[in-house]
Tab-separated table of C-alpha atoms and ligand atoms in Angstrom:
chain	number	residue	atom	x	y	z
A	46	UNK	CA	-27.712	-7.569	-48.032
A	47	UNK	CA	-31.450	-8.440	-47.441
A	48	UNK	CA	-31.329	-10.614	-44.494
A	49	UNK	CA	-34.602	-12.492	-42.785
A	50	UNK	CA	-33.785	-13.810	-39.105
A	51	UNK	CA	-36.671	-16.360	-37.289
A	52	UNK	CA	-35.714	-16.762	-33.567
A	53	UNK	CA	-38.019	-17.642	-30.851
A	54	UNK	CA	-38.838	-14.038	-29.436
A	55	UNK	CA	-40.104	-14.573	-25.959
A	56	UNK	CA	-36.969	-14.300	-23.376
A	57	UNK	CA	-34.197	-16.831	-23.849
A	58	UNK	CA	-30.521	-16.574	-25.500
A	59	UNK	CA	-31.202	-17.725	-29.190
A	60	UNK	CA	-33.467	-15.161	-29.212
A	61	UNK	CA	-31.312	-12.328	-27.853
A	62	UNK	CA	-28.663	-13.090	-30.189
A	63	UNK	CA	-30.696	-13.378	-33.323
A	64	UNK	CA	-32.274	-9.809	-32.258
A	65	UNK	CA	-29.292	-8.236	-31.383
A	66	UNK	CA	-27.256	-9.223	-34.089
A	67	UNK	CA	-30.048	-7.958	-36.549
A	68	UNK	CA	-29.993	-4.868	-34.554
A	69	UNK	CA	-26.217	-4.907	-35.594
A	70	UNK	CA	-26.557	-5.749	-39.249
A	71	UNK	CA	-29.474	-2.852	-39.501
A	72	UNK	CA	-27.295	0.047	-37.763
A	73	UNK	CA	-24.413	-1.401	-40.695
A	74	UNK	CA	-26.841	-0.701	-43.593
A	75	UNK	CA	-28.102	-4.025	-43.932
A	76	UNK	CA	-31.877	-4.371	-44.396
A	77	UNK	CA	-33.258	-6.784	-41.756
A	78	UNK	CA	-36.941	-8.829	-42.060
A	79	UNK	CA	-37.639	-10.421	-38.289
A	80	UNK	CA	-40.051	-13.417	-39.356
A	81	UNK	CA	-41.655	-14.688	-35.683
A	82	UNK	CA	-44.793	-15.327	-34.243
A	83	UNK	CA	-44.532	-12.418	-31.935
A	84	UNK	CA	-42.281	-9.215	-32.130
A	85	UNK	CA	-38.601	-10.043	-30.445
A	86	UNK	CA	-38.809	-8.882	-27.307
A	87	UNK	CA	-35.499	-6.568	-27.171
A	88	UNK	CA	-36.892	-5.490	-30.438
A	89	UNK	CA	-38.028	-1.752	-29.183
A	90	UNK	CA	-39.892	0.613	-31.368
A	91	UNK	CA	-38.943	1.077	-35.310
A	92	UNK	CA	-35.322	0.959	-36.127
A	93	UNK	CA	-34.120	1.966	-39.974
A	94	UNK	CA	-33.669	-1.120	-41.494
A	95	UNK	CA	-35.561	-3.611	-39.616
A	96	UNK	CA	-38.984	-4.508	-40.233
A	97	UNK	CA	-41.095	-7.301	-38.746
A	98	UNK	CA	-43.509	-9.926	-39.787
A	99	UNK	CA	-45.562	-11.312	-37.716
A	100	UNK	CA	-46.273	-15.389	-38.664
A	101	UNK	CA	-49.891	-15.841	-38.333
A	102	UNK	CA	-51.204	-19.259	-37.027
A	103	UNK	CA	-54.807	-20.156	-37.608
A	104	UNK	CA	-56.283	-22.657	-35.313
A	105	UNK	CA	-59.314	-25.368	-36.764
A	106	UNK	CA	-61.397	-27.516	-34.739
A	107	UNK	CA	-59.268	-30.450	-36.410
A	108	UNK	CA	-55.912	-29.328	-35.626
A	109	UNK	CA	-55.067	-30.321	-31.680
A	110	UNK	CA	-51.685	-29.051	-32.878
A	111	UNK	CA	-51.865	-25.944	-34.735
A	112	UNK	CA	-48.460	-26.348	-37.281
A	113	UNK	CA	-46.891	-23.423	-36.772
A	114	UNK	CA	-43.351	-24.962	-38.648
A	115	UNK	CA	-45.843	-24.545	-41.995
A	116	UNK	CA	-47.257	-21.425	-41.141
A	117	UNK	CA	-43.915	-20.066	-40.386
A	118	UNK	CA	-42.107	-21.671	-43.864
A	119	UNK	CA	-45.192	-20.001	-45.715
A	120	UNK	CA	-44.422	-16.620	-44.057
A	121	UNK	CA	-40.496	-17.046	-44.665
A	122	UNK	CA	-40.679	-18.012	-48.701
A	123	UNK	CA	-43.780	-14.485	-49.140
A	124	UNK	CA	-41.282	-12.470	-47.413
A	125	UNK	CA	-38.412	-13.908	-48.978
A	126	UNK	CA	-40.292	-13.298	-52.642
A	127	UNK	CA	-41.988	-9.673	-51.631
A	128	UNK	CA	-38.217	-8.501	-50.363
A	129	UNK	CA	-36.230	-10.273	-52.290
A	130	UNK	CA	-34.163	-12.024	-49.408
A	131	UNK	CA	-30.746	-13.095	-50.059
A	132	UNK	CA	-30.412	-15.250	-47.395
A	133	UNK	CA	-32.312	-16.499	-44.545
A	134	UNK	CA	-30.982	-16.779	-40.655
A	135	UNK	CA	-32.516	-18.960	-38.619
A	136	UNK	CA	-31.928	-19.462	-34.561
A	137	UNK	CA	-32.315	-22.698	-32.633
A	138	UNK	CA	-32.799	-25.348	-35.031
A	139	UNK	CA	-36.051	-26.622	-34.238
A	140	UNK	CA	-38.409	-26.216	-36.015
A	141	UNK	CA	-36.607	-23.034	-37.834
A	142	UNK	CA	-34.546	-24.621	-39.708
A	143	UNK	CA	-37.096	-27.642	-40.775
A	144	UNK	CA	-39.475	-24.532	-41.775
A	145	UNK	CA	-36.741	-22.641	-43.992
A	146	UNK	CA	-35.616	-25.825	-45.521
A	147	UNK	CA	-39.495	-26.092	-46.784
A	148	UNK	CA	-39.668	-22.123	-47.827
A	149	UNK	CA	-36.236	-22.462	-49.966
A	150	UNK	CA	-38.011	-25.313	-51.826
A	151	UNK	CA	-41.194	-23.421	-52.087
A	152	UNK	CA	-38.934	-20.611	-54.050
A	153	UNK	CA	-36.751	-22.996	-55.894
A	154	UNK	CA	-40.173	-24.227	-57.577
A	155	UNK	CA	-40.423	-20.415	-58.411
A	156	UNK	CA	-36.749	-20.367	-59.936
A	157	UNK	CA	-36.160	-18.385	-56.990
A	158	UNK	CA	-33.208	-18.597	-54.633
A	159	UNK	CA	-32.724	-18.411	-50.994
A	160	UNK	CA	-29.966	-20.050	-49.187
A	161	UNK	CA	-30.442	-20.565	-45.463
A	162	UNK	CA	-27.798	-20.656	-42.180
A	163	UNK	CA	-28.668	-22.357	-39.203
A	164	UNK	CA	-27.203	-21.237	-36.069
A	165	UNK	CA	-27.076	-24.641	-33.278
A	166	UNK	CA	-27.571	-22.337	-29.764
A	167	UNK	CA	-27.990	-25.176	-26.885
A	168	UNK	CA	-30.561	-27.194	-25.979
A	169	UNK	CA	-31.307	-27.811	-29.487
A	170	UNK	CA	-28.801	-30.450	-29.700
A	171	UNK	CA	-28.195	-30.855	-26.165
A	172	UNK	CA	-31.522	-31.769	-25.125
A	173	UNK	CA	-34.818	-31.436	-27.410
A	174	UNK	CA	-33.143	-32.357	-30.718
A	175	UNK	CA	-31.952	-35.040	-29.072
A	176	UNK	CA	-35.578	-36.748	-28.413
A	177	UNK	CA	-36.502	-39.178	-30.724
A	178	UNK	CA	-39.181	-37.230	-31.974
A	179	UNK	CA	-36.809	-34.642	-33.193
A	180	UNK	CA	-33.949	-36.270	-33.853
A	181	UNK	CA	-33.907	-37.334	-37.709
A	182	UNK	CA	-35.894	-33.892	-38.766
A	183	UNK	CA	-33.711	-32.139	-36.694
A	184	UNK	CA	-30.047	-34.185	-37.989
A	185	UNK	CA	-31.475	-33.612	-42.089
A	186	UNK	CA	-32.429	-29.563	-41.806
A	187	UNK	CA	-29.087	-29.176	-40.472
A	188	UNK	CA	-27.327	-31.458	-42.781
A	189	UNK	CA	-29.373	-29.765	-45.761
A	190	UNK	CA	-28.779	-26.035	-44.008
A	191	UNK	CA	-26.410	-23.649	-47.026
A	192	UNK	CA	-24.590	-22.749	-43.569
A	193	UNK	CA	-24.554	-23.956	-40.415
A	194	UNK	CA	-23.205	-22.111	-37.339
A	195	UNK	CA	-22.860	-23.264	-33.736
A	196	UNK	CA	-22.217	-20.664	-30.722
A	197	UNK	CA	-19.298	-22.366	-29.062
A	198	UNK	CA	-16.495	-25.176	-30.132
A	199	UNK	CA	-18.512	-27.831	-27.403
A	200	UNK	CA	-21.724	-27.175	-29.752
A	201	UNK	CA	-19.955	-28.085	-32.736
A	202	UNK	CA	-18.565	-31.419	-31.538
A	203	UNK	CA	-21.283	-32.273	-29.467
A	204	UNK	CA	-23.322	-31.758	-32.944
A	205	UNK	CA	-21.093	-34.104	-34.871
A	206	UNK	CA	-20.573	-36.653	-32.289
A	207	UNK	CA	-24.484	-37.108	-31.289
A	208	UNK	CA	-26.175	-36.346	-34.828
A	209	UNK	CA	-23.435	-37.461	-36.995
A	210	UNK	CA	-23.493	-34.188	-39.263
A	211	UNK	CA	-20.676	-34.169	-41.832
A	212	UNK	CA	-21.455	-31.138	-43.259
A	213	UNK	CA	-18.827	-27.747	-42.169
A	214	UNK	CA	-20.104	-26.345	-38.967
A	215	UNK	CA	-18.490	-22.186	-38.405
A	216	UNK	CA	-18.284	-21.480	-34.717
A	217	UNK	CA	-19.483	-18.230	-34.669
A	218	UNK	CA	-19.557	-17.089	-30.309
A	219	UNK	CA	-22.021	-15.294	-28.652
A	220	UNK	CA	-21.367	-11.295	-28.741
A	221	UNK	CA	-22.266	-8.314	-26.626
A	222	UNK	CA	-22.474	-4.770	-27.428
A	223	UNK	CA	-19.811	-3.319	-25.583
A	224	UNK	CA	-21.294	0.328	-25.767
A	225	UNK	CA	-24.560	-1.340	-24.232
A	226	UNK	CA	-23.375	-3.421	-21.772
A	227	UNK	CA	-20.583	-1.635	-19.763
A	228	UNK	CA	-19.704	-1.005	-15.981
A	229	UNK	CA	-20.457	2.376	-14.356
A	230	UNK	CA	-17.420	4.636	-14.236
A	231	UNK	CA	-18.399	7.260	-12.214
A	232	UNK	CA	-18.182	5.854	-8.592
A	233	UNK	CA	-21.116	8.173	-7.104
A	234	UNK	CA	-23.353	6.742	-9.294
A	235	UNK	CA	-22.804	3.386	-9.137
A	236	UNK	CA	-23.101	3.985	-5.192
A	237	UNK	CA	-26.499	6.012	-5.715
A	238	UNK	CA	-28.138	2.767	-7.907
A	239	UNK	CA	-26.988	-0.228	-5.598
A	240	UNK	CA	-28.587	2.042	-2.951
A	241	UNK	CA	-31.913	0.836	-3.939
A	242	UNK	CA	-30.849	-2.199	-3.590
A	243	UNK	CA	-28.300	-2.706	-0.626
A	244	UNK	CA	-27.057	-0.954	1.895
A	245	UNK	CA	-23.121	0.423	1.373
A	246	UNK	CA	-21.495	-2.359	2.894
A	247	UNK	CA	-23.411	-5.065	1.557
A	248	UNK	CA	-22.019	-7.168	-1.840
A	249	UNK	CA	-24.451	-7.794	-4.535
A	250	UNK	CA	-25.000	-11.382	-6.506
A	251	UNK	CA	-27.499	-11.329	-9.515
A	252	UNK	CA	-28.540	-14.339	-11.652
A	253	UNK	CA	-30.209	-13.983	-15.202
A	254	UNK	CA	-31.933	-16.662	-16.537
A	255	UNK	CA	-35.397	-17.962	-17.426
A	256	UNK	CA	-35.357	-19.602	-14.657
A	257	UNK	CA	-35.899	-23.280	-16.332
A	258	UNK	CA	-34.424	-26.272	-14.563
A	259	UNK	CA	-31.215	-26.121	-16.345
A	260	UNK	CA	-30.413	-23.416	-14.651
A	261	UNK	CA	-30.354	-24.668	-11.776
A	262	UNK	CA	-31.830	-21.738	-9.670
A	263	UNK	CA	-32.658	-23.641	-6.458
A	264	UNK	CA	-28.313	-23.685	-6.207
A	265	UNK	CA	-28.303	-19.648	-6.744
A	266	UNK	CA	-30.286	-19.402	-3.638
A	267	UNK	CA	-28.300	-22.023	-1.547
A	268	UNK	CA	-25.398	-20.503	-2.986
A	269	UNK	CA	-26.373	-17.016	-1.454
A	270	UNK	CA	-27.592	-18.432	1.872
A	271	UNK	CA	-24.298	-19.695	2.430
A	272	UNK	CA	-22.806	-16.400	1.101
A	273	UNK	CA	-25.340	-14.266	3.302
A	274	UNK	CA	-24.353	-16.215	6.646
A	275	UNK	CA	-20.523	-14.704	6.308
A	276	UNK	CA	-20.921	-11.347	4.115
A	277	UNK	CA	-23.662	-9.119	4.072
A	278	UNK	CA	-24.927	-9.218	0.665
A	279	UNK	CA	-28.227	-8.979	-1.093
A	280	UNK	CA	-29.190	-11.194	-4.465
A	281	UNK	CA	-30.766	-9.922	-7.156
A	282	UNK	CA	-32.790	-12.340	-9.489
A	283	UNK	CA	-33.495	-11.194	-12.803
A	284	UNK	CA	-35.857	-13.099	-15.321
A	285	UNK	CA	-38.962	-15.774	-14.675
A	286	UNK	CA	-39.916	-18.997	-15.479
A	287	UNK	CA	-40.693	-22.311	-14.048
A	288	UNK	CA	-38.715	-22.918	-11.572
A	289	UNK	CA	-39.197	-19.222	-9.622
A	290	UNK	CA	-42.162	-20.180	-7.393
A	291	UNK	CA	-39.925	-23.129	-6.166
A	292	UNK	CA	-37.049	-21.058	-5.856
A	293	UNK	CA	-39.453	-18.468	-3.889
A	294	UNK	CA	-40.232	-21.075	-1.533
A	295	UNK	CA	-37.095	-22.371	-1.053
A	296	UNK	CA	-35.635	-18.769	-0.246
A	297	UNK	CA	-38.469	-18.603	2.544
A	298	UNK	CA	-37.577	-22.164	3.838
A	299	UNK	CA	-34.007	-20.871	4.758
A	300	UNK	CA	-34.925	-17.590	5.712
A	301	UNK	CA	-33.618	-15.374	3.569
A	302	UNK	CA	-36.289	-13.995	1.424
A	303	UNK	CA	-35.663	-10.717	2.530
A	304	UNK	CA	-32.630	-10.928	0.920
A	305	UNK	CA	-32.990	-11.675	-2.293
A	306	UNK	CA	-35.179	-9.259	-4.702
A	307	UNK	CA	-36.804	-11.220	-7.458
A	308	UNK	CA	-37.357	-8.415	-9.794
A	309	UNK	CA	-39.095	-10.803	-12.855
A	310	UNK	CA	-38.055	-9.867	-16.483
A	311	UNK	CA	-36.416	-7.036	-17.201
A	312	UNK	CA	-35.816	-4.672	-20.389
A	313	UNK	CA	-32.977	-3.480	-19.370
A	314	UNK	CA	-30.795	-5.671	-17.621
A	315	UNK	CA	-27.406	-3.587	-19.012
A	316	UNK	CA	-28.283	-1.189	-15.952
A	317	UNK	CA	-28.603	-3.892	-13.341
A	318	UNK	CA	-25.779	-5.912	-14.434
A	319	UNK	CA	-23.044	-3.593	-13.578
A	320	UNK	CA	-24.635	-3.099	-10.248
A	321	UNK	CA	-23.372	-6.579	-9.291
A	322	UNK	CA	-19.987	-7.476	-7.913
A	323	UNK	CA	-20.528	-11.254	-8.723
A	324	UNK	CA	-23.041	-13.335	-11.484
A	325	UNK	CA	-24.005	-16.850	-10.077
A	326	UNK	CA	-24.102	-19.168	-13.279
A	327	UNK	CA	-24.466	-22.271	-11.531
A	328	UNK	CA	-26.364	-24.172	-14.761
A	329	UNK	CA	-26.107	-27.786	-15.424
A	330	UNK	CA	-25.358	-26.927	-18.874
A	331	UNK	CA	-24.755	-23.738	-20.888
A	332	UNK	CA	-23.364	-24.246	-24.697
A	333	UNK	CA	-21.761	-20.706	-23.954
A	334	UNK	CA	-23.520	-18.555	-21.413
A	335	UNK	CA	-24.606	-15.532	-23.013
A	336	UNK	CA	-25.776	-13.785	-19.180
A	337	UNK	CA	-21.994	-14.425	-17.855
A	338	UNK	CA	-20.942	-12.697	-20.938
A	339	UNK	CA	-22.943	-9.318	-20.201
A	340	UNK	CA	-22.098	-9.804	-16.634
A	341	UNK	CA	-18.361	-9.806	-17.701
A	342	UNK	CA	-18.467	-6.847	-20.014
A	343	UNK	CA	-20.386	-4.691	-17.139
A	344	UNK	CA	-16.873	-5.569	-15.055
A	345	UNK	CA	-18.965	-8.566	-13.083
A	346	UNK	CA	-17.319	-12.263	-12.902
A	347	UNK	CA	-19.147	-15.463	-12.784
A	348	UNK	CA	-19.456	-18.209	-9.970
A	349	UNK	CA	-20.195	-20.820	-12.964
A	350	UNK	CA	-20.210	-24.253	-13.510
A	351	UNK	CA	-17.680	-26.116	-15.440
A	352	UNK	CA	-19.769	-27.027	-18.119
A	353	UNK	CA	-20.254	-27.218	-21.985
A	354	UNK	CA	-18.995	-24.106	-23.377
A	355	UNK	CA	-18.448	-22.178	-20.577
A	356	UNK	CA	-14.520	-22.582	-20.260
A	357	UNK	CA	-14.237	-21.305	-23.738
A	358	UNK	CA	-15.730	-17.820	-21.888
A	359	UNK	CA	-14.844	-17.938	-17.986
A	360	UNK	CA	-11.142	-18.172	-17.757
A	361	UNK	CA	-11.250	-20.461	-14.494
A	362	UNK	CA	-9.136	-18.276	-11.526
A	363	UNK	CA	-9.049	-15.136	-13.871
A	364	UNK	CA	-12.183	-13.903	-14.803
A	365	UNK	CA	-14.508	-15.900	-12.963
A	366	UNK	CA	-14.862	-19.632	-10.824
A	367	UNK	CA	-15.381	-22.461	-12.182
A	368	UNK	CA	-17.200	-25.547	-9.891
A	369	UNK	CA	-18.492	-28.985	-10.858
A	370	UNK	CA	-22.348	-29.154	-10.936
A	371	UNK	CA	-23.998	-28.753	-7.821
A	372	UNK	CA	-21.048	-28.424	-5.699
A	373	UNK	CA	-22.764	-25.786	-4.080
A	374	UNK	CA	-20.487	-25.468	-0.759
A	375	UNK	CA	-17.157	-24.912	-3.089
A	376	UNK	CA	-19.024	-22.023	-5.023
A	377	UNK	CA	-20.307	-20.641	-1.957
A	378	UNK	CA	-16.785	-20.526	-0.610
A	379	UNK	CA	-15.197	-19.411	-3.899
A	380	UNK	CA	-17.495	-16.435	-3.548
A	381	UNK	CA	-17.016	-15.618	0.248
A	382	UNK	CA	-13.664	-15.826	-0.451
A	383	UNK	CA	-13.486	-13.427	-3.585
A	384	UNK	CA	-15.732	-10.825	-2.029
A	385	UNK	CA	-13.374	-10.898	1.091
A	386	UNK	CA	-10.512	-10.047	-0.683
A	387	UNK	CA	-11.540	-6.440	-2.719
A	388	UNK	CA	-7.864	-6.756	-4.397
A	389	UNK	CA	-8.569	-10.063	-5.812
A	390	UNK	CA	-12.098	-9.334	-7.062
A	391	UNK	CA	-11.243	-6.087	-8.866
A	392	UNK	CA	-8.099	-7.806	-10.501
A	393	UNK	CA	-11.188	-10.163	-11.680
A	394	UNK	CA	-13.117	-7.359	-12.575
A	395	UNK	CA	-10.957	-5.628	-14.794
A	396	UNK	CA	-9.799	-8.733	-16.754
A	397	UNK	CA	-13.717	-10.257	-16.922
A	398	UNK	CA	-13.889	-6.981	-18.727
A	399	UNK	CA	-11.006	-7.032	-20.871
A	400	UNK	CA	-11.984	-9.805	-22.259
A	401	UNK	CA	-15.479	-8.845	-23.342
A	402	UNK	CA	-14.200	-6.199	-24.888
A	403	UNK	CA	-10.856	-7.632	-26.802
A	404	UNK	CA	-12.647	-11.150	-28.007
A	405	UNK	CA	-16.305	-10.757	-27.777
A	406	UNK	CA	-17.910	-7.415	-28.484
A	407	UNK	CA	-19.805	-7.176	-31.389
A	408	UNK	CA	-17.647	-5.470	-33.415
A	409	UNK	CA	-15.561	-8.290	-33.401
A	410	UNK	CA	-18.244	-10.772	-33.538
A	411	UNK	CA	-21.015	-9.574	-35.964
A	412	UNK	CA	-18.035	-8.918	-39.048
A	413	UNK	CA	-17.670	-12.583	-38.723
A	414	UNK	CA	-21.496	-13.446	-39.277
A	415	UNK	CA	-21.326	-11.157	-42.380
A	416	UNK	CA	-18.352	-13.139	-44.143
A	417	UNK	CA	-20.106	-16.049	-43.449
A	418	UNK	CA	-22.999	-14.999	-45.109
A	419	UNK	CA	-21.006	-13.587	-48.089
A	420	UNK	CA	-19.414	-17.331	-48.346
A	421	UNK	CA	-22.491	-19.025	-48.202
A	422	UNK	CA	-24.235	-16.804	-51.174
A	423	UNK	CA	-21.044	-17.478	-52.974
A	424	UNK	CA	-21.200	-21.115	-52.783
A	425	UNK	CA	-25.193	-21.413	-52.642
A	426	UNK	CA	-26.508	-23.341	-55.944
B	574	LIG	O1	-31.287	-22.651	-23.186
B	574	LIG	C1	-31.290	-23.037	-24.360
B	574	LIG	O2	-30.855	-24.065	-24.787
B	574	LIG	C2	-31.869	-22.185	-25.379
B	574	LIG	C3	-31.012	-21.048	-25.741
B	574	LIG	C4	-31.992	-19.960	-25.682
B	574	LIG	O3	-32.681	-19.782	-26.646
B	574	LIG	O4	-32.099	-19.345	-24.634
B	574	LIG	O5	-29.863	-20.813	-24.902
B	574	LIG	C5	-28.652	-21.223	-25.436
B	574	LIG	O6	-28.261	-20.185	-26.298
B	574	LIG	C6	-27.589	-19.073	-25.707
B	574	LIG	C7	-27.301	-18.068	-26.808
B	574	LIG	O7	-26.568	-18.621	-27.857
B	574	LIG	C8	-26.334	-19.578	-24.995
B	574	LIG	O8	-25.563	-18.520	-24.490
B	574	LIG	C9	-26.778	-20.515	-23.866
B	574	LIG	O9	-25.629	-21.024	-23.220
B	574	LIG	C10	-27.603	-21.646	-24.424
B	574	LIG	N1	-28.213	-22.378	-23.298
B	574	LIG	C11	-27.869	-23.632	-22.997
B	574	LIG	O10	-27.017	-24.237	-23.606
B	574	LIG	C12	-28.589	-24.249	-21.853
């Protein structure tokens, strides 16, 4: 197949799963277009199969809003006519799926085809499509989408129940590459890597996120203080955004600063991951929680939040914690408790693993995308 994927490529989870699975679909013969206004950021080098256009948006004195969704539907429906696209795959609804509803017109005026799945990935519907401004654009491209996929079961029903969409939503889950993202087996080493980080007898937390208020990073540092006061332990933050200064600040206020390494954004966070005995997920929402996934299939479990989609990954007593939002005492206990009992936390370990591996590696996962996309050409006008 001939596949174009649009994602936002700066850091964020839509955009990691729309590169990685095209990644995927490239190393299984599939021929790939990325269509973005910058190169996807885990997108490294040339890879057989995958090329990349780059959406051009002009600026004009008149425009105090330069429209990328138009500039971005014009790129889609060239590519889709120079490469003969069969389909299109669009991340994050907004405006991606507004702008490939426009390019599939475009081509049907041509006599062309070119069906379109939209994949719902969080704050789309939870939050921004949600807006006022958003909502009715936002409700038809979805409606009008040849396929529409959502990343967890929450996503789906939250997308029926607050946009009243009729049409089929597939949930298709987040996936990791279990080759990628994997823990350490050889002891010595592991010990040699966390040594640049902590000393033997310290436990290490990590967070990944982009640091934006949903994530609620302020409670990954009071989280650790707590932690730090009973264990020694060292927290390593990986990622940037918004909130860090704050968090920065606060990590001063109580002290602990030289604690916690805030390493910024990272390329390769498969080799940090599995340096970790615990992930602190603490978000106020999380339509799956695509970081608590890699954590799990590098052996790490999750202090998480109860929230959205998250107990359809973190098995709540078996492969990670689950706490109501902000209860920032109980996690901090959960985790001084786990890391205090090494029989406990590797039984964790091991099944966090397992289940990466047996329900959401990518070779489980990406086969799935494919027969949806072989059902939607099928039943495409
Ligand atoms: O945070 C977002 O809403 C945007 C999105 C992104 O682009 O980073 O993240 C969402 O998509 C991820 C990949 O499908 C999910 O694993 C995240 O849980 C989800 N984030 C939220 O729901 C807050």
């Amino acid at each position: 197949m001939r596949i174009g994927i649009t994602c936002y490529p700066t850091y964020g989870g839509s955009g990691v799963v729309a590169t990685e699975l095209g990644i995927e679909l490239a190393a299984a013969g599939h021929e790939v277009h990325f269509i973005s206004y910058s190169q996807p950021f885990r997108l490294s080098g040339r890879d057989d199969g995958i090329f990349y256009h780059e959406v051009p948006v002009s600026s004009y004195p008149l425009f105090e809003f330069p429209p990328y969704d138009l500039a971005l539907a014009s790129r889609m429906a060239e590519v889709a006519e120079f490469y003969e696209l069969d389909l299109l795959h669009v991340h994050y609804a907004i405006p991606h799926s507004v702008s490939a509803l426009l390019a599939r017109q475009m081509l049907a005026a041509r006599g062309r085809r070119l069906p379109f799945v939209t994949t719902l990935h969080g704050t789309d519907i939870t939050l921004v499509g949600l807006d006022r401004s958003y909502l009715p654009i936002t409700r038809f491209s979805i409606q009008e989408s040849d396929g529409v996929t959502s990343i967890s079961r929450y996503l789906k029903e939250k997308t029926i129940a607050d946009f009243g969409v009729t049409r089929p939503i597939e949930v298709i889950p987040n996936f990791v590459n279990c080759d990628v993202y994997m823990p350490i087996k050889d002891e010595a080493a592991r010990a040699a890597a966390r040594s640049r980080l902590a000393k033997p007898d310290e436990a290490i937390l990590i967070h990944l996120s982009n640091f934006r208020p949903v994530k609620r990073v302020a409670d990954v540092v009071k989280v650790f203080a707590h932690v730090a006061r009973e264990i020694p332990a060292q927290l390593v933050l990986v990622g940037d955004g918004p909130d860090r200064s704050a968090a920065e600040w606060l990590a001063h206020d109580l002290g602990i600063h030289a604690r916690i390494h805030f390493l910024g954004k990272q390329d390769r966070v498969n080799e940090l991951l599995p340096l970790a005995d615990l992930m602190l997920m603490p978000s106020e929402l999380e339509s799956f929680g695509l970081a608590a996934l890699e954590a799990m299939a590098c052996k790490v479990p999750s202090i998480a939040t109860r929230v959205g989609g998250v107990p359809e990954l973190i098995d709540d007593g078996v492969t990670g914690l689950l706490f109501s939002v902000g209860n920032v005492d109980d996690m901090a206990a959960g985790a001084i408790q786990l890391l205090a009992d090494p029989v406990r936390l590797q039984a964790m370990r091991v099944a966090a693993r397992k289940t990466a591996t047996t329900r959401f590696c990518s070779t489980k996962i990406v086969p799935q995308y494919v027969q949806y996309y072989e059902s939607v050409l099928a039943n495409a006008g």
